[in-house]
Tab-separated table of C-alpha atoms in Angstrom:
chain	number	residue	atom	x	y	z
H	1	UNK	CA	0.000	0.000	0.000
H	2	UNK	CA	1.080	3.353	-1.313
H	3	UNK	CA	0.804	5.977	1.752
H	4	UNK	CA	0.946	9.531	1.386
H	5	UNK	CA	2.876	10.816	4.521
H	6	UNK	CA	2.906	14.115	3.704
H	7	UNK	CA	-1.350	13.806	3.530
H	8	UNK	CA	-1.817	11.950	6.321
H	9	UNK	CA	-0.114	14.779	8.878
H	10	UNK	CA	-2.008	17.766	5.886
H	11	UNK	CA	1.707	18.952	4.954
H	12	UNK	CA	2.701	19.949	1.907
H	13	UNK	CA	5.799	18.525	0.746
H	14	UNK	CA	8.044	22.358	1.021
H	15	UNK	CA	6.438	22.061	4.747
H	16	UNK	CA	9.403	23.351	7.346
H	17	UNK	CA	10.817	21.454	10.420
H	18	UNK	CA	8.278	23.174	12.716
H	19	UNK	CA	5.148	23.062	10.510
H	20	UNK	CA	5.783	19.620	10.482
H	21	UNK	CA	6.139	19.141	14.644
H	22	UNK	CA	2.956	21.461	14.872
H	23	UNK	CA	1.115	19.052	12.282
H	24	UNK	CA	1.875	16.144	14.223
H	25	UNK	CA	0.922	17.516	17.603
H	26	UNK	CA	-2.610	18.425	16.045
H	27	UNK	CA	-3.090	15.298	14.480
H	28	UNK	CA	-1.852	13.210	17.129
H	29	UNK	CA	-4.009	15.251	19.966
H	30	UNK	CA	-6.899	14.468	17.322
H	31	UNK	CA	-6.567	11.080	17.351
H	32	UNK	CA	-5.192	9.756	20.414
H	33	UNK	CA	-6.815	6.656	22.013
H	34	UNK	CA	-7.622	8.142	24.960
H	35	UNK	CA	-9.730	10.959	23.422
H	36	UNK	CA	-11.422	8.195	20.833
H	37	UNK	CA	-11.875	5.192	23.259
H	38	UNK	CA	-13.046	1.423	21.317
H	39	UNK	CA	-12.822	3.785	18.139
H	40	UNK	CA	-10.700	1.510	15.740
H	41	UNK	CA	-10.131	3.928	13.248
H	42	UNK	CA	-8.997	6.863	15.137
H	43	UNK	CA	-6.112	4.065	16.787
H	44	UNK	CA	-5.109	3.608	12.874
H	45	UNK	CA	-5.126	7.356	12.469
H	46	UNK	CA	-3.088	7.760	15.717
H	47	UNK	CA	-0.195	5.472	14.454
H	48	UNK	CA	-0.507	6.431	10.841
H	49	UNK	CA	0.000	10.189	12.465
H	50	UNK	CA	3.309	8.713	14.298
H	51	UNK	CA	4.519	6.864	11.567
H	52	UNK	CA	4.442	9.841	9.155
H	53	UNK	CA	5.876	12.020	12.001
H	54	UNK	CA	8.702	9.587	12.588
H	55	UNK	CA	9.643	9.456	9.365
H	56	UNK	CA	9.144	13.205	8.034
H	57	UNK	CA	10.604	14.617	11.064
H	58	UNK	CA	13.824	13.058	10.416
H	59	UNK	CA	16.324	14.328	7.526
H	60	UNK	CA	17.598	11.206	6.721
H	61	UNK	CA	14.440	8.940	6.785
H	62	UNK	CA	12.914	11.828	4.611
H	63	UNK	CA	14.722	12.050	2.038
H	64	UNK	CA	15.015	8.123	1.549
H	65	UNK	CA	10.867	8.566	1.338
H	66	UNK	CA	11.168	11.313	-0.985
H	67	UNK	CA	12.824	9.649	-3.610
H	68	UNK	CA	11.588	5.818	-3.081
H	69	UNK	CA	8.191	6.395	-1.975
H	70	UNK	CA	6.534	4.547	0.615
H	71	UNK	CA	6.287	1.039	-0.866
H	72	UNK	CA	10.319	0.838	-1.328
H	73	UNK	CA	10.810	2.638	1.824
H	74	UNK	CA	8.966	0.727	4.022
H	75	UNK	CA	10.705	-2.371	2.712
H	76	UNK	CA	13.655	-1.083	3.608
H	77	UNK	CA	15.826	-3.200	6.095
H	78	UNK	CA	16.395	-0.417	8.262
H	79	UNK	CA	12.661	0.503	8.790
H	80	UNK	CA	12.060	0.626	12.765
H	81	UNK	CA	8.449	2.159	13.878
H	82	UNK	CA	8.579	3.260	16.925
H	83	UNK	CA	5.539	2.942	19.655
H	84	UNK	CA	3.454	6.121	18.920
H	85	UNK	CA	2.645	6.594	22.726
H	86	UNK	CA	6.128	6.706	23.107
H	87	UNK	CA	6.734	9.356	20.753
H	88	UNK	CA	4.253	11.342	21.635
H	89	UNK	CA	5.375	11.308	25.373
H	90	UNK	CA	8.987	12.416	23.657
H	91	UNK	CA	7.379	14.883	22.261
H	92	UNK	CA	6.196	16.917	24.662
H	93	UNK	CA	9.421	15.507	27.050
H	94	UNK	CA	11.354	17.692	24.264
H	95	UNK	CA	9.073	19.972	24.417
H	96	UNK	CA	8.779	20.717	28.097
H	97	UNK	CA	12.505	20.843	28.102
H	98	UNK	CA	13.269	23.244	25.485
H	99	UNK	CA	10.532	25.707	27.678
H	100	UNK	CA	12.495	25.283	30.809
H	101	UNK	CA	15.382	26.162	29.112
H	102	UNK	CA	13.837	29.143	27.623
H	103	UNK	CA	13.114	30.112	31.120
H	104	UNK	CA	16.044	29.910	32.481
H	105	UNK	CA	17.435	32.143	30.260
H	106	UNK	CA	14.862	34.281	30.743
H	107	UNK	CA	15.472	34.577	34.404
H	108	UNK	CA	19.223	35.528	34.234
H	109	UNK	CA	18.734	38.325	31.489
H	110	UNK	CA	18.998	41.641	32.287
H	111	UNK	CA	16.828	44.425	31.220
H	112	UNK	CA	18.218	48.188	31.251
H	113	UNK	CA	16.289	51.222	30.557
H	114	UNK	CA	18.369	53.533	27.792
H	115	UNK	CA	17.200	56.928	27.036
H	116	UNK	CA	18.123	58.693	23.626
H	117	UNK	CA	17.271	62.476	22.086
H	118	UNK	CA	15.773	62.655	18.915
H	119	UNK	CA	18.722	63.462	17.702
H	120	UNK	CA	20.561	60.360	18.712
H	121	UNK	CA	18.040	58.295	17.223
H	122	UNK	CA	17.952	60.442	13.887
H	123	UNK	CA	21.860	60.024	13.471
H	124	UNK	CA	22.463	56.472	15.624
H	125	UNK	CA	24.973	56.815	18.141
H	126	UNK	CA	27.197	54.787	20.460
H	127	UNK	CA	26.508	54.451	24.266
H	128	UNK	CA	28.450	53.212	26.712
H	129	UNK	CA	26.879	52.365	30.469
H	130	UNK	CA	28.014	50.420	33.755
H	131	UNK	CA	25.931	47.663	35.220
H	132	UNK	CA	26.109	44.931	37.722
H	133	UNK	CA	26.064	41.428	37.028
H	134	UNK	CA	26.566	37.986	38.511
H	135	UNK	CA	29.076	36.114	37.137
H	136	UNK	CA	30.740	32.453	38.206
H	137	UNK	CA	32.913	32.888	41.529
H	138	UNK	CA	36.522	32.388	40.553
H	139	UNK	CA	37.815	30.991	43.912
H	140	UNK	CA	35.553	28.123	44.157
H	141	UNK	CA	35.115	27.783	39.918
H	142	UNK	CA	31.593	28.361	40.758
H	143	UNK	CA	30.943	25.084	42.958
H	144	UNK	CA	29.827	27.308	46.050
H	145	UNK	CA	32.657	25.902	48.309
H	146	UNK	CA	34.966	22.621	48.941
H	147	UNK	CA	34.447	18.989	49.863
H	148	UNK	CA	31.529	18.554	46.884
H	149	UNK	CA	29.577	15.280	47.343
H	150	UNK	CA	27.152	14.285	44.315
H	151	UNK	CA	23.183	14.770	45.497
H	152	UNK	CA	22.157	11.067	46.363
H	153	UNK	CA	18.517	12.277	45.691
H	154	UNK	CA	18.929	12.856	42.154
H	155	UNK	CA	22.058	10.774	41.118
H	156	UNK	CA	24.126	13.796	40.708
H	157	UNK	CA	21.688	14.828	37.241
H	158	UNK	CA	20.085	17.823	39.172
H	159	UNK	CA	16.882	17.231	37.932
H	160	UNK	CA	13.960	13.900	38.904
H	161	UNK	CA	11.749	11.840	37.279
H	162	UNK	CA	7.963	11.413	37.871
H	163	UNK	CA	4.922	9.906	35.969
H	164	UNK	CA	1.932	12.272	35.626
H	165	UNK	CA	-1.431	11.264	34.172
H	166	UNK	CA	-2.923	13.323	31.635
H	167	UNK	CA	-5.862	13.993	28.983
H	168	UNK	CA	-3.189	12.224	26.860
H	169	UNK	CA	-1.943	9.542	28.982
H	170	UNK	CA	0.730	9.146	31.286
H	171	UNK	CA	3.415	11.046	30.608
H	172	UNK	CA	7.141	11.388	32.112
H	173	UNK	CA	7.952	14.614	33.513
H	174	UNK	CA	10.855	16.518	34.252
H	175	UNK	CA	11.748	19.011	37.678
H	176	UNK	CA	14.194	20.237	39.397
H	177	UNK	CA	15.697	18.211	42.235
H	178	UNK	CA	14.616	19.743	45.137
H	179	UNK	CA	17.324	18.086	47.294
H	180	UNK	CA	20.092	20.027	45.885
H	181	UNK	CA	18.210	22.758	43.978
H	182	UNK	CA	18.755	21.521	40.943
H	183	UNK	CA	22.626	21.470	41.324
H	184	UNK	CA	23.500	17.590	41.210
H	185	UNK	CA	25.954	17.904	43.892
H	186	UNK	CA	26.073	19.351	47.709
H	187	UNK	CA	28.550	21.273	49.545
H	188	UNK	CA	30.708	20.720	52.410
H	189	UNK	CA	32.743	23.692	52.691
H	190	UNK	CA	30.745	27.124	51.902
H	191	UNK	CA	33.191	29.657	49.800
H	192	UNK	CA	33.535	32.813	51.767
H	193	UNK	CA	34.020	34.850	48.281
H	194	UNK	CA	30.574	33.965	47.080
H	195	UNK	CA	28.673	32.691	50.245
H	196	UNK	CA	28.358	29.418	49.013
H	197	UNK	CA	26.161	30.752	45.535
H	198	UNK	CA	28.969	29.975	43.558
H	199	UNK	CA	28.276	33.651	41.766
H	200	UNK	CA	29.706	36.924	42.550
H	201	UNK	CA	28.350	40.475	41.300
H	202	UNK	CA	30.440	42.529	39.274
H	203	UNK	CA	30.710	46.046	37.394
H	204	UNK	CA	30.891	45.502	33.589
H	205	UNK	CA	31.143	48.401	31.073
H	206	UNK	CA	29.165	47.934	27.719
H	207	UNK	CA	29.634	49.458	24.460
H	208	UNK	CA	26.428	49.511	22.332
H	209	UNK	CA	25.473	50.597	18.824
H	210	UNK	CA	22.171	52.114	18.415
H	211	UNK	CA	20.706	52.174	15.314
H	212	UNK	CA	19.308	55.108	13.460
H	213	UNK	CA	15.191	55.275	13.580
H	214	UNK	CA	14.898	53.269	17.067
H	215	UNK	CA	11.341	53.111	17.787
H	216	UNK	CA	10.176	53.546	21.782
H	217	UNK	CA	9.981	50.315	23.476
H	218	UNK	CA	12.377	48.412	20.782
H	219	UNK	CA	14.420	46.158	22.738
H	220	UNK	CA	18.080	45.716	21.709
H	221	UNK	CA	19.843	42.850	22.571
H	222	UNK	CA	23.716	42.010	23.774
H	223	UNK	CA	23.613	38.043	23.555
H	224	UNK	CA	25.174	36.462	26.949
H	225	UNK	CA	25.812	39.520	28.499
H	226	UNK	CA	23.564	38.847	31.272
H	227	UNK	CA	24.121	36.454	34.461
H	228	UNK	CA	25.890	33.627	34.720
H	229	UNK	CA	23.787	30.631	35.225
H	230	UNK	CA	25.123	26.711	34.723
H	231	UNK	CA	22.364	24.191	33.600
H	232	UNK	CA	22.479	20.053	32.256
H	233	UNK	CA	24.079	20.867	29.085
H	234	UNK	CA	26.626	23.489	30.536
H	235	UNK	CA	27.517	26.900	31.420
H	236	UNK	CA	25.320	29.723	30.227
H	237	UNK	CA	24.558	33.753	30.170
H	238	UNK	CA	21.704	35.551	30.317
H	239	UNK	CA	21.471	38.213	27.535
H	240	UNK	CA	21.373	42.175	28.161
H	241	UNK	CA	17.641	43.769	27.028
H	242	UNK	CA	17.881	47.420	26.237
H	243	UNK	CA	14.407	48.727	26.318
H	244	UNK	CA	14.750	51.974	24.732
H	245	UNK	CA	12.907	55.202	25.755
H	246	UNK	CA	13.010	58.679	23.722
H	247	UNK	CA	13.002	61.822	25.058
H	248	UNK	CA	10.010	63.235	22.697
H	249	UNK	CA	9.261	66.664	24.181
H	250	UNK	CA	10.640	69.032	20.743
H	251	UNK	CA	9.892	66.219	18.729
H	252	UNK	CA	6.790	63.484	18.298
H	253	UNK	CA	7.164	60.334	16.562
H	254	UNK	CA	4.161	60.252	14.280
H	255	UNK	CA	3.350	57.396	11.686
H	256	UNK	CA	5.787	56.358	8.619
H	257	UNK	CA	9.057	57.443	10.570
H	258	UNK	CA	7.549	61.288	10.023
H	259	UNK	CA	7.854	64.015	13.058
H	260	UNK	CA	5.909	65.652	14.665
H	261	UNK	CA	6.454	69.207	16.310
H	262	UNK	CA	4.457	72.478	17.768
H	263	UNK	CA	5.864	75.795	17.543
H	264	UNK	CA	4.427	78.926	19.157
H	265	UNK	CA	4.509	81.868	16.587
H	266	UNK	CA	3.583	85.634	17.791
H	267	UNK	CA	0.027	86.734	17.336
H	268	UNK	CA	1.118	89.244	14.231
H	269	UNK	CA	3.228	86.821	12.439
H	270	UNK	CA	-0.116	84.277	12.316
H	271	UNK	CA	-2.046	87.460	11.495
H	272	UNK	CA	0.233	89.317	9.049
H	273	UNK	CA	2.580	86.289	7.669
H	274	UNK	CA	5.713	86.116	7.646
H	275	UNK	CA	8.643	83.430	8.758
H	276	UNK	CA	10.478	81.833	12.073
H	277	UNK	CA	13.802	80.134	11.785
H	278	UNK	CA	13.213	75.367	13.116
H	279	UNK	CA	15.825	73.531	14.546
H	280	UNK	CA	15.871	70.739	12.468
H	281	UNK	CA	16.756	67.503	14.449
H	282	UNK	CA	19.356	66.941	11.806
H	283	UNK	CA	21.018	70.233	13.226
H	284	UNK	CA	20.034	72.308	10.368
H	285	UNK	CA	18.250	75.832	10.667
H	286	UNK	CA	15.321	75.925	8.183
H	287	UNK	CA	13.475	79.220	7.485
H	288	UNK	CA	9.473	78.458	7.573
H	289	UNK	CA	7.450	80.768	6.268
H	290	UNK	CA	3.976	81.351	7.417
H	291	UNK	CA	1.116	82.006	5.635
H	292	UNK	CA	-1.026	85.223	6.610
H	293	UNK	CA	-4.018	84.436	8.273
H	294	UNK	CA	-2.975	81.515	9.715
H	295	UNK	CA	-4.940	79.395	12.017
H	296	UNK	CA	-4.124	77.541	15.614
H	297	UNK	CA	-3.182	74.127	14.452
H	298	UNK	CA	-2.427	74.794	11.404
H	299	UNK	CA	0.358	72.088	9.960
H	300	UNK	CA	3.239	72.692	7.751
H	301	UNK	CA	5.281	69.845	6.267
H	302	UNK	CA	8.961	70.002	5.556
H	303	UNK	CA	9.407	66.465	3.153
H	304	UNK	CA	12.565	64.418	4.173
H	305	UNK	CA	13.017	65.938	7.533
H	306	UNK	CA	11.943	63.104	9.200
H	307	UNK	CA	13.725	60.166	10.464
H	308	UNK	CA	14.781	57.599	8.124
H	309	UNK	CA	13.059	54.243	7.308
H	310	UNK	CA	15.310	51.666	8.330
H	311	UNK	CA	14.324	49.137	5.102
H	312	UNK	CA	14.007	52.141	2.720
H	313	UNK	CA	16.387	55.057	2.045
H	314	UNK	CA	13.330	57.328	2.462
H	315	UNK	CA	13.273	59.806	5.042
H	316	UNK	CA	9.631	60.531	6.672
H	317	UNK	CA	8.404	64.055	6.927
H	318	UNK	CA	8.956	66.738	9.578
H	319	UNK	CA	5.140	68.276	10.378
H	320	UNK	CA	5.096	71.759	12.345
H	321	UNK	CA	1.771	72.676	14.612
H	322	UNK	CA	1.533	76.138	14.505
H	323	UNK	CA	0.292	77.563	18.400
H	324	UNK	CA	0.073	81.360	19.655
H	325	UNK	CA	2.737	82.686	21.386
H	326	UNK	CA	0.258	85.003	23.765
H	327	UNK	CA	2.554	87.607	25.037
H	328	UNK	CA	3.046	88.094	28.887
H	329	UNK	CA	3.826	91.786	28.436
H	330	UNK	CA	3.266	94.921	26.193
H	331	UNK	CA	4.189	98.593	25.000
H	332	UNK	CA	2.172	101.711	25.180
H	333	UNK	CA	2.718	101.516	21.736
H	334	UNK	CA	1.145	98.329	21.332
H	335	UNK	CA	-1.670	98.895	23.509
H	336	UNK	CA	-2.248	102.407	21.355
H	337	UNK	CA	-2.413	100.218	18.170
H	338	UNK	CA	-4.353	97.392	19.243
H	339	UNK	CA	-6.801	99.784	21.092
H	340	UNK	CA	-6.964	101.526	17.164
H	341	UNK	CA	-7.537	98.357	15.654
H	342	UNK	CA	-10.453	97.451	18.327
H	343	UNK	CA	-11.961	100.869	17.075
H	344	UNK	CA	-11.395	100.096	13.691
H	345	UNK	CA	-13.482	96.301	13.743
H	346	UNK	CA	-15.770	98.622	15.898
């Protein structure tokens, strides 16, 4: 019998490692026996589901089914199916593990606040800032102290074993050893340099290049600049998160990388016309003129003044709110004139 492995997990056949992993844990959630009890077709779904899986999901088996089909592949004398409950417990095993070591990483990362001008983020600049971090002791190599013994609790693996029934079955899972805190060993001796954590804080210095055309909130990231943390498969680093903030008070980010800014211009200039002199945030003085008559609000656009799009070499626009600059004081002569022109609109 000619399968179709690629139909039976609804793949196509350009499907990626991961669309492949997410097909099979549909299907396979779909169709397991304990969701579809005495149901004798669902069983046959189940382990066609693993079968396909198994094969598909690895590079070598693949590509043997790719260009034999199924019929030659499956009479192949290195075919070995594996038991689908098995697999599926593997699965999600993997998958557990790969979260836990997501999180771990997550926990020894450092986030740091980093405030720019407008005009750093126009040009992109360089910074350089001190921070603490905890890095591995270097009198006791970051064993915490002398006289290590391996944890008897977990065999010296830092992590237990225990069966857990679920909707799925029952299922291995993973924790921490609780005996040793997930170490794998326990100490005799406590270091005095590190208090027996095995970590000590430091000051490190980091240089970091900003882009042009940051956006608030971006986060940049320094990979393994962070903590020092040690876990099954070795010694680790947190990274360094740089959550930028922008000091926006001359100038407002607006839509399409354009600016935004509001300028107070004297009562006769929006009455008469006439100009004012904007700092650019490119460092340039531009003369604006103004229009007579003009109203509270009013916008004026200078094109390419904006910051630049980081996957075009477009600049956005600079946009100028026009506001009235009410004046705190005046002349005799002013009064005399404005008390003429009061007369004069009658």
């Amino acid at each position: 019998m000619n399968k179709d492995l690629y139909k039976i997990l609804e793949v196509n056949k350009n499907a990626s490692e991961s669309d492949i992993k997410k097909a099979y844990r549909t299907m396979a959630k779909k169709y397991h026996p304990d969701k579809n009890p005495d149901n004798k077709e669902a069983e046959q779904k189940f382990k066609d589901v693993a079968e396909a899986y198994e094969v598909l999901s690895d590079p070598n088996k693949k590509a043997r089914y790719d260009s034999m089909g199924y019929d030659a592949y499956n009479g192949g004398p290195t075919q070995n199916h594996a038991n689908p409950h098995d697999m599926f417990a593997n699965f999600f095993n993997s998958m557990r593990e790969q979260q836990e070591n997501e999180q771990l990483k997550r926990q020894h990362t450092i986030i740091q606040k980093i405030a720019l001008t407008m005009e750093e983020v126009y040009h992109g600049v360089t910074k350089k800032f001190k921070y603490k971090r905890s890095v591995k002791c270097g009198t006791c190599n970051g064993k915490g102290g002398e006289n290590i013994v391996r944890c008897e609790a977990c065999n010296g693996q830092g992590v237990q074993y225990r069966i857990i029934q679920t909707q799925l079955g029952r299922m291995q899972e993973t924790i921490s050893c609780n005996s040793c805190s997930g170490r794998g060993f326990k100490i005799g001796k406590t270091c005095n340099s590190c208090s027996g954590q095995g970590l000590v804080r430091v000051d490190e210095i980091l240089e970091v290049k900003i882009p042009h055309s940051v956006m608030p909130n971006q986060h940049i990231v320094s990979r393994n600049k962070g903590h020092y943390y040690a876990d099954r498969s070795g010694e680790r680093y947190g990274d360094m998160v740089m959550l930028v903030e922008i000091n926006q008070d001359k100038y407002t980010i607006i839509e399409d990388y354009g600016l935004m800014s509001k300028v107070d211009i004297p009562y006769e200039v929006m009455v008469l016309g006439g100009e004012f002199t904007f700092d650019s945030v490119d460092g340039s003085k531009v003369k604006v003129p103004v229009s007579k008559l003009s109203d509270i609000g009013h916008k004026l656009k200078l094109k390419g003044k904006g910051l630049k799009n980081p996957n075009q070499s477009v600049r956005g626009d600079q946009y100028i709110m026009l506001d009235l600059k009410f004046p705190t004081e005046i002349t005799e002569e002013e009064e005399k004139l404005l008390n003429e022109l009061k007369k004069l609109k009658g």
